[in-house]
Coordinates of C-alpha atoms in Angstrom, one line a residue:
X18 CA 0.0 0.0 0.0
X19 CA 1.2 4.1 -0.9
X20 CA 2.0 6.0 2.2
X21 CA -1.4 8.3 2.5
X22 CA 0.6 10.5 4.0
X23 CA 2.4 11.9 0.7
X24 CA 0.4 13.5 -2.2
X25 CA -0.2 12.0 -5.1
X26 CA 0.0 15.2 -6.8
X27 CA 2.5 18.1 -6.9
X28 CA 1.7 20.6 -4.1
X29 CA 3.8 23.2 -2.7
X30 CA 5.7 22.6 0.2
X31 CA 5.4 25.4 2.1
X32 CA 1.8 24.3 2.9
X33 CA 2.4 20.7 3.3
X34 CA 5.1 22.0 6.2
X35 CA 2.2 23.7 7.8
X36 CA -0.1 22.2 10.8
X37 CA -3.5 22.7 10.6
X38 CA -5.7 24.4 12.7
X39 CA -6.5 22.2 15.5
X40 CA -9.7 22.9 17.0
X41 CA -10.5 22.4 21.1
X42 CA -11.4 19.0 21.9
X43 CA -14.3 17.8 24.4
X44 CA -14.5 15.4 27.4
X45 CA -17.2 13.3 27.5
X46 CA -18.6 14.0 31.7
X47 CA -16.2 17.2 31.7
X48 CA -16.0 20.7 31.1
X49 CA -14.2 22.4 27.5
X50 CA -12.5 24.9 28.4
X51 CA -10.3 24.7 25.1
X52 CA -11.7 26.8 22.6
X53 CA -12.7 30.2 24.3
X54 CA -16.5 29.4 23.9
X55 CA -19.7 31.2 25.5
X56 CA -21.4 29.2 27.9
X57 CA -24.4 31.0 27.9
X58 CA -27.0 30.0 25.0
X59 CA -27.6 31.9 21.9
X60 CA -29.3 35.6 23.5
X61 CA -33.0 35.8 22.9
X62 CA -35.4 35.6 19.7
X63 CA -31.8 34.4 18.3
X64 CA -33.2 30.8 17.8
X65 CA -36.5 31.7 16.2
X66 CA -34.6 34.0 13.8
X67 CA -32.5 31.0 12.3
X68 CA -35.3 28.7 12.5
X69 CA -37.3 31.5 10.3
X70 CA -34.3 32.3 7.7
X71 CA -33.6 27.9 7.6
X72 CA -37.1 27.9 5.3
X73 CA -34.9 29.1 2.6
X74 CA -31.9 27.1 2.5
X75 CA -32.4 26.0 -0.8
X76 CA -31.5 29.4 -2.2
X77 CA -28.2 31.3 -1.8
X78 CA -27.7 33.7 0.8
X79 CA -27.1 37.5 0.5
X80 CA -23.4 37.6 0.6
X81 CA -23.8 41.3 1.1
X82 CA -25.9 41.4 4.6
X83 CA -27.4 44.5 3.9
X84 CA -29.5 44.5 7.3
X85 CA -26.2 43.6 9.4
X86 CA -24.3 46.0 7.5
X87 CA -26.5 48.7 8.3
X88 CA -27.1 48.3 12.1
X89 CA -23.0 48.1 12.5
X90 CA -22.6 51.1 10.4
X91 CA -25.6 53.1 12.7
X92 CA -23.7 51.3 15.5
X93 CA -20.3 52.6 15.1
X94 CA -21.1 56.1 12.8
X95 CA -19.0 55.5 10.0
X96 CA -20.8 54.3 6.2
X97 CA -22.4 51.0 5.1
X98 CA -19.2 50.6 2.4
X99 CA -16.4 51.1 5.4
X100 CA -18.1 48.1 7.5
X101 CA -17.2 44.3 6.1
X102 CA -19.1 41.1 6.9
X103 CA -17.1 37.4 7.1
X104 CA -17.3 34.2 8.0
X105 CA -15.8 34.8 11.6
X106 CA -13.2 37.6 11.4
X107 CA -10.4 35.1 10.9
X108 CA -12.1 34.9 7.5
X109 CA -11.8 38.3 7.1
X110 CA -7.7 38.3 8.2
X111 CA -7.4 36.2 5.4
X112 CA -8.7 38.1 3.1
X113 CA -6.9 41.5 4.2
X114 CA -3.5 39.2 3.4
X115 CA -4.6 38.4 0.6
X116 CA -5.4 41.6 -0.3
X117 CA -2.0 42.9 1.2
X118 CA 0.6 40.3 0.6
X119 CA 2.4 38.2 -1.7
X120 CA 5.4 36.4 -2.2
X121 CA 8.1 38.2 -0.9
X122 CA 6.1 40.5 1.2
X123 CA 6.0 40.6 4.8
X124 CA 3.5 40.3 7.5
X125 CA 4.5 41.5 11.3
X126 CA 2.7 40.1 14.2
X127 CA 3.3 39.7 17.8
X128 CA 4.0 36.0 19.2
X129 CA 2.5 34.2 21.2
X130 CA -0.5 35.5 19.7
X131 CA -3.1 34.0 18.1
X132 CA -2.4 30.1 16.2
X133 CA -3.5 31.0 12.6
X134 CA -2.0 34.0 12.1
X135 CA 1.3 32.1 10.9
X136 CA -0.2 30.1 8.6
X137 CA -2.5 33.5 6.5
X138 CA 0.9 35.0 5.5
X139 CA 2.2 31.3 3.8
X140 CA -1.5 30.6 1.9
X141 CA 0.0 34.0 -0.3
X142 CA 3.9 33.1 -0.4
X143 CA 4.1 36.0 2.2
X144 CA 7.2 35.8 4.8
X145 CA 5.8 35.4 8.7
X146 CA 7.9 38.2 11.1
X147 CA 7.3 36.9 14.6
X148 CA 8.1 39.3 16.9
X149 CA 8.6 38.2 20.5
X150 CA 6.0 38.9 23.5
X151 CA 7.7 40.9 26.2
X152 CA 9.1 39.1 29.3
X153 CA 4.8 39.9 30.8
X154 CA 3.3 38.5 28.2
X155 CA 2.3 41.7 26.3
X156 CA 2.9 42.7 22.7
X157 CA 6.2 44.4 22.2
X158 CA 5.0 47.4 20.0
X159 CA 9.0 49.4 19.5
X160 CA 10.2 46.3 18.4
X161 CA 7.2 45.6 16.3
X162 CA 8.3 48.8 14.8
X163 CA 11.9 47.9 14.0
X164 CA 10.5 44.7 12.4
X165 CA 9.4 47.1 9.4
X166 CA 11.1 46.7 6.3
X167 CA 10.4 47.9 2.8
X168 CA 8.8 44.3 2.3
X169 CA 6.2 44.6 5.4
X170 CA 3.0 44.4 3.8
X171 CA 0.4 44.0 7.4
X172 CA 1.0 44.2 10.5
X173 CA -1.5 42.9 13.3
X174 CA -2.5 44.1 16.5
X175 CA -3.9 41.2 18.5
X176 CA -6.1 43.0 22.1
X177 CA -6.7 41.1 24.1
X178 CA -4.1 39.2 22.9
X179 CA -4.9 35.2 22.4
X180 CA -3.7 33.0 24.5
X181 CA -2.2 35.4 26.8
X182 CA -5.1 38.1 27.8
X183 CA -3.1 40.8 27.6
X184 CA -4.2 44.4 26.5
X185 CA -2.3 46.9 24.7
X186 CA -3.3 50.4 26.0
X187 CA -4.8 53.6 24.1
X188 CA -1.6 55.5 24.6
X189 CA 0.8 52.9 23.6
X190 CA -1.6 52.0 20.2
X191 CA -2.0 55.4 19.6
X192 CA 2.2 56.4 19.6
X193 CA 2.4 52.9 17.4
X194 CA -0.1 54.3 14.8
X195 CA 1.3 57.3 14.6
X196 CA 5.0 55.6 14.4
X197 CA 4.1 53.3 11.7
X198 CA 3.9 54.1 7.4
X199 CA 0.5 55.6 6.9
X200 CA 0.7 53.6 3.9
X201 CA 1.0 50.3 5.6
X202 CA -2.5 48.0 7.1
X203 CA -2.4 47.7 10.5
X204 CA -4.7 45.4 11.6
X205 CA -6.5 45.8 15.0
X206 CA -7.7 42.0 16.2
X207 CA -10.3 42.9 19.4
X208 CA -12.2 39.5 19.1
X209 CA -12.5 39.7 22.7
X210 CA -13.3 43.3 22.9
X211 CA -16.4 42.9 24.9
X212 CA -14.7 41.4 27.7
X213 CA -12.2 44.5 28.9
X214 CA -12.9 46.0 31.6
X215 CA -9.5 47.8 32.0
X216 CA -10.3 51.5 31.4
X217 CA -6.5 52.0 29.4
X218 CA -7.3 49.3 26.4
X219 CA -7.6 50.1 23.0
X220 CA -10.8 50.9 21.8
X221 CA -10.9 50.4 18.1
X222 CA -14.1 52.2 17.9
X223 CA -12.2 55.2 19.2
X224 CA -10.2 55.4 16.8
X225 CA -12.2 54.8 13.2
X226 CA -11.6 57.6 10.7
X227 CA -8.5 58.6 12.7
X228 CA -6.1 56.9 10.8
X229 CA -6.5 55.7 6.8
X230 CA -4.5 52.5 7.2
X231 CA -6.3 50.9 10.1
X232 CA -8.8 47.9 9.9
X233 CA -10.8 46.8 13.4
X234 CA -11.9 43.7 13.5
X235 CA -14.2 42.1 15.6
X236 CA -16.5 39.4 15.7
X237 CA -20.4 37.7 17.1
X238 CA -18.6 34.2 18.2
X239 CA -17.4 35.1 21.9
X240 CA -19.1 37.8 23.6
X241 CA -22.6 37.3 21.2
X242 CA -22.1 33.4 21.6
X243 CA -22.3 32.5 18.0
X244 CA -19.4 30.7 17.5
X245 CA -21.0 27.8 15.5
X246 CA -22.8 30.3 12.8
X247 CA -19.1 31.9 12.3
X248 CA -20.3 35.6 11.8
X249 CA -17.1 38.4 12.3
X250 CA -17.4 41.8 10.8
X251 CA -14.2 44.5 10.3
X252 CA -14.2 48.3 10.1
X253 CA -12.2 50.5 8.1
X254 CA -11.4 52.9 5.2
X255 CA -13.4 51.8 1.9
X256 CA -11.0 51.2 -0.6
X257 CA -9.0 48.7 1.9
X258 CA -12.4 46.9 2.7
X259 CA -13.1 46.5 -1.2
X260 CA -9.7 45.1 -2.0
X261 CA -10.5 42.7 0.7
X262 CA -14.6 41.7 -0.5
X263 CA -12.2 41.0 -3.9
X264 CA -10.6 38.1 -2.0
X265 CA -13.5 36.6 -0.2
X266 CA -14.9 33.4 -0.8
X267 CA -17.9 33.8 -2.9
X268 CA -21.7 33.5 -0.8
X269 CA -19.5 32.8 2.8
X270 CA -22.1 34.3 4.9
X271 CA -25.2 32.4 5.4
X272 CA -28.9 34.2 5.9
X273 CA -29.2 32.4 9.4
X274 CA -25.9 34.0 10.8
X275 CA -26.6 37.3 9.2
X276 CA -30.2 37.5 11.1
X277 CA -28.8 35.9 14.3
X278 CA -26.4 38.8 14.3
X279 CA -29.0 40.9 13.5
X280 CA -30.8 40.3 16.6
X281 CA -28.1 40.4 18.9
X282 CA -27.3 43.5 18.2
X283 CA -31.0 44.3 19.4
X284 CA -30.7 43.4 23.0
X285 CA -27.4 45.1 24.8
X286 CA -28.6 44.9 28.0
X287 CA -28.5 40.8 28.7
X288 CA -25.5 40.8 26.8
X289 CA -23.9 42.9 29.1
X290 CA -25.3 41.5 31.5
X291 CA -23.3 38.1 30.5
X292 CA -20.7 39.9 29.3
X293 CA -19.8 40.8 33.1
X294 CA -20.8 37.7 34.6
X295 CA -18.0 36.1 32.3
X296 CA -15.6 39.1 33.5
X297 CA -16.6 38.3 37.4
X298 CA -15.8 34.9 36.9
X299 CA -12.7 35.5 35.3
X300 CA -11.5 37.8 37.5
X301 CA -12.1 35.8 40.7
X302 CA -10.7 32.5 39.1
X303 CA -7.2 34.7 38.2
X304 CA -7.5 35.9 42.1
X305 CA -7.7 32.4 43.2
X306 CA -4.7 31.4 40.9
X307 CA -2.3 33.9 42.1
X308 CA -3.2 33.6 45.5
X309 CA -2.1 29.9 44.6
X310 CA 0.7 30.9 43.5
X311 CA 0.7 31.3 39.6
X312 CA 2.6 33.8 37.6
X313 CA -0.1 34.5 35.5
X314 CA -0.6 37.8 33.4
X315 CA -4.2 39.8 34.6
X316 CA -6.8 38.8 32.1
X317 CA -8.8 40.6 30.0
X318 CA -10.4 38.2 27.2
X319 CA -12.2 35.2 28.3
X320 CA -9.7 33.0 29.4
X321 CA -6.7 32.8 31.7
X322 CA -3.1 32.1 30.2
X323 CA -0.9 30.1 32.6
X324 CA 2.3 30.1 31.7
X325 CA 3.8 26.6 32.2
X326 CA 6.7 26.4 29.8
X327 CA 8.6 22.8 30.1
X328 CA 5.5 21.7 31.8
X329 CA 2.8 22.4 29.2
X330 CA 2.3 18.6 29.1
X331 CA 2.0 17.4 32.0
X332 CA -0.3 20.6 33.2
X333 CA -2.6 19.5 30.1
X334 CA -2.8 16.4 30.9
X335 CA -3.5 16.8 34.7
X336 CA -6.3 18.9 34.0
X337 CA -7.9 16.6 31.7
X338 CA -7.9 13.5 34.0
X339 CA -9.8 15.6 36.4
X340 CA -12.1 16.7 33.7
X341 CA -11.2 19.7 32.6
X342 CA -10.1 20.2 28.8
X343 CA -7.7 23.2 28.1
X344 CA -5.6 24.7 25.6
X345 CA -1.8 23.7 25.2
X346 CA 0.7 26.0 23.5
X347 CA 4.2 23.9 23.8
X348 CA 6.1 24.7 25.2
X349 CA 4.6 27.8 26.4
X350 CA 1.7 27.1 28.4
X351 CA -2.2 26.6 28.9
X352 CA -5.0 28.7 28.1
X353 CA -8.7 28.2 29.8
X354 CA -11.5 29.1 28.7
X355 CA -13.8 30.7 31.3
X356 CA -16.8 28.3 31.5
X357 CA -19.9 27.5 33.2
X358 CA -20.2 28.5 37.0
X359 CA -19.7 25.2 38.4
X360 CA -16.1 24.5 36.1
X361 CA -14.9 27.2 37.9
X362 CA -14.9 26.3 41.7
X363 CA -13.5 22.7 40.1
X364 CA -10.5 24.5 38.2
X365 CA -9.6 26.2 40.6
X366 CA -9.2 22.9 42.8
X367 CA -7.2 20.8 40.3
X368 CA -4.8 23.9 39.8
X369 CA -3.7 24.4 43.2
X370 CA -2.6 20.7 43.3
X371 CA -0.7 20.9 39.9
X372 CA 0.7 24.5 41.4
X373 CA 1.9 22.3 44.1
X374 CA 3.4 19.8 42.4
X375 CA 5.2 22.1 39.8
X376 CA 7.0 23.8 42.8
X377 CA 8.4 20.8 44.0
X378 CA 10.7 20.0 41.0
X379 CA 12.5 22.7 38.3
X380 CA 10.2 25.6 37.4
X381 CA 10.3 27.6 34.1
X382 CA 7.2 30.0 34.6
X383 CA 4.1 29.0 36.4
X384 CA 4.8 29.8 39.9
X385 CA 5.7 33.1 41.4

């Protein structure tokens, strides 16, 4: 028999070198903290709208969301043609480096950061520039700056940054912007926008029409809990959100996602309501973990990143024989998802044992 692991066909290397995306796994009788999910349902009247637009899924959707388009351009003040509609705002990342870079180009990010930004700038023979978090897990915006060449094409801004939870503030965002080519995309990833509650973040919002080479992006998956209908939306200057429509995947958005969004977007007060539930929760579980004795940065997405280095692992693995499924980055560390209310008190158990037993022998980063 062939080896199924090697093409039959000729296909370029650079992509068969790559990982794929590896989505969170679940525990059957556990919790899965893995994959920065809601744990509230869908918000109200969300249901019945998909149920209504699912009577015509034998016809195409309306790829351009007119009604979604509108409320987010009321929303934010700027015109229907500077607000764009994806499949997820990853989807929409994708299509700004398309749009941006080719082969030869470059594309400057911060890292750790988010797991598919290495692999957008390799789908258009682009050339990844990883730049190094600083030593507390935040971006490192002067030396994202001396990462320009003449061959940077993009350059994105990941806050809060994912896995770690760190912010960068208004100040620092605004002395980068101002620092950096006005003719060069920068690219401002707040995915978990809705979750800050420190009062220095960037605020995207804050900044639309400021500068012409800035794209927000945001998306309905975490704070709107509808990650499975893979809705996202960006912000920016026209011309920059037409190059990018150029590059999208034709009829991407379906009718049930763009009404589900739709609805949301009608009822801000229970979503804030979760919105600071999830932040409570968050902020009391990081409490308990540094009272444990983790060195973990404050968090301001969804999740908690412990930094466990060497023992990635073994921390992985401890959580999920008690249950509990998380994220490993090797040799980095863990990132968990805040979950239901009763994962919580359960996490916070099982990590002061593995806190324990990671003092005992060599430590890289997780303790204090």
């Amino acid at each position: 028999m062939s080896d199924s692991s090697i093409p039959p066909v000729k296909l370029r290397p650079e992509i068969l070198d790559l990982p794929p995306y590896r989505q969170g796994t679940s525990i059957e009788g556990g919790f899965k903290l893995s994959s920065n999910e809601n744990p509230f349902p869908p918000l109200p009247g969300v249901l019945e709208a998909v149920q209504q637009a699912s009577a015509s899924l034998n016809r195409y959707p309306n790829a351009a969301a007119p009604d979604l388009t509108a409320k987010l351009a009321e929303r934010f003040g700027v015109s229907a043609d500077e607000v764009i509609i994806g499949a997820g705002s990853v989807s929409l990342l994708v299509q700004l480096v398309q749009a941006a870079a080719g082969a030869g180009d470059e594309v400057v990010y911060s890292w750790r950061s988010f797991e598919a930004y290495p692999w957008m700038p390799t789908l258009t023979g682009a050339v990844s520039v990883k730049v190094p978090n600083t030593d507390d897990h935040r971006h490192d915006l002067p030396a994202m700056l001396d990462a320009i060449t003449e061959r940077t094409r993009l350059i994105i801004v990941c806050s809060p940054n994912n896995p770690t939870g760190t912010i960068v503030t208004q100040t620092e965002f605004e002395e980068f912007m101002d620092a950096v080519p006005s003719d060069l995309l920068v690219i401002l990833d707040e995915a978990y926008a809705e979750f800050v509650t420190d009062e220095d973040a960037v605020d995207g919002a804050a900044l639309l029409g400021h500068y012409p080479n800035l794209v927000v992006l945001r998306t309905f998956s975490k704070a709107y809990g509808l990650a499975g209908l893979r809705v996202g939306y960006g912000i920016g200057p026209a011309a920059i959100l037409q190059a990018a429509r150029t590059t999208a995947i034709p009829l991407g958005i379906t009718d049930q996602a763009q009404h589900a969004a739709v609805v949301s977007l009608g009822d801000d007060i229970q979503l804030n309501e979760r919105v600071v539930d999830i932040a409570q929760r968050r902020d009391a579980l990081w409490a308990a973990l540094i009272d444990q004795g983790w060195d973990a940065p404050k968090p301001q997405g969804n999740f908690i990143w412990l930094p466990t280095g060497e023992h990635t692992a073994h921390a992985a693995e401890v959580y999920a024989e008690n249950g509990i499924v998380v994220r490993a980055f090797h040799p980095e560390g863990v990132r968990i998802s805040i979950g239901e209310h009763e994962s919580v008190e359960k996490l916070i158990a099982v990590s002061s044992k593995l806190v324990a037993t990671l003092s005992d022998g060599p430590s890289t980063h997780p303790i204090a």
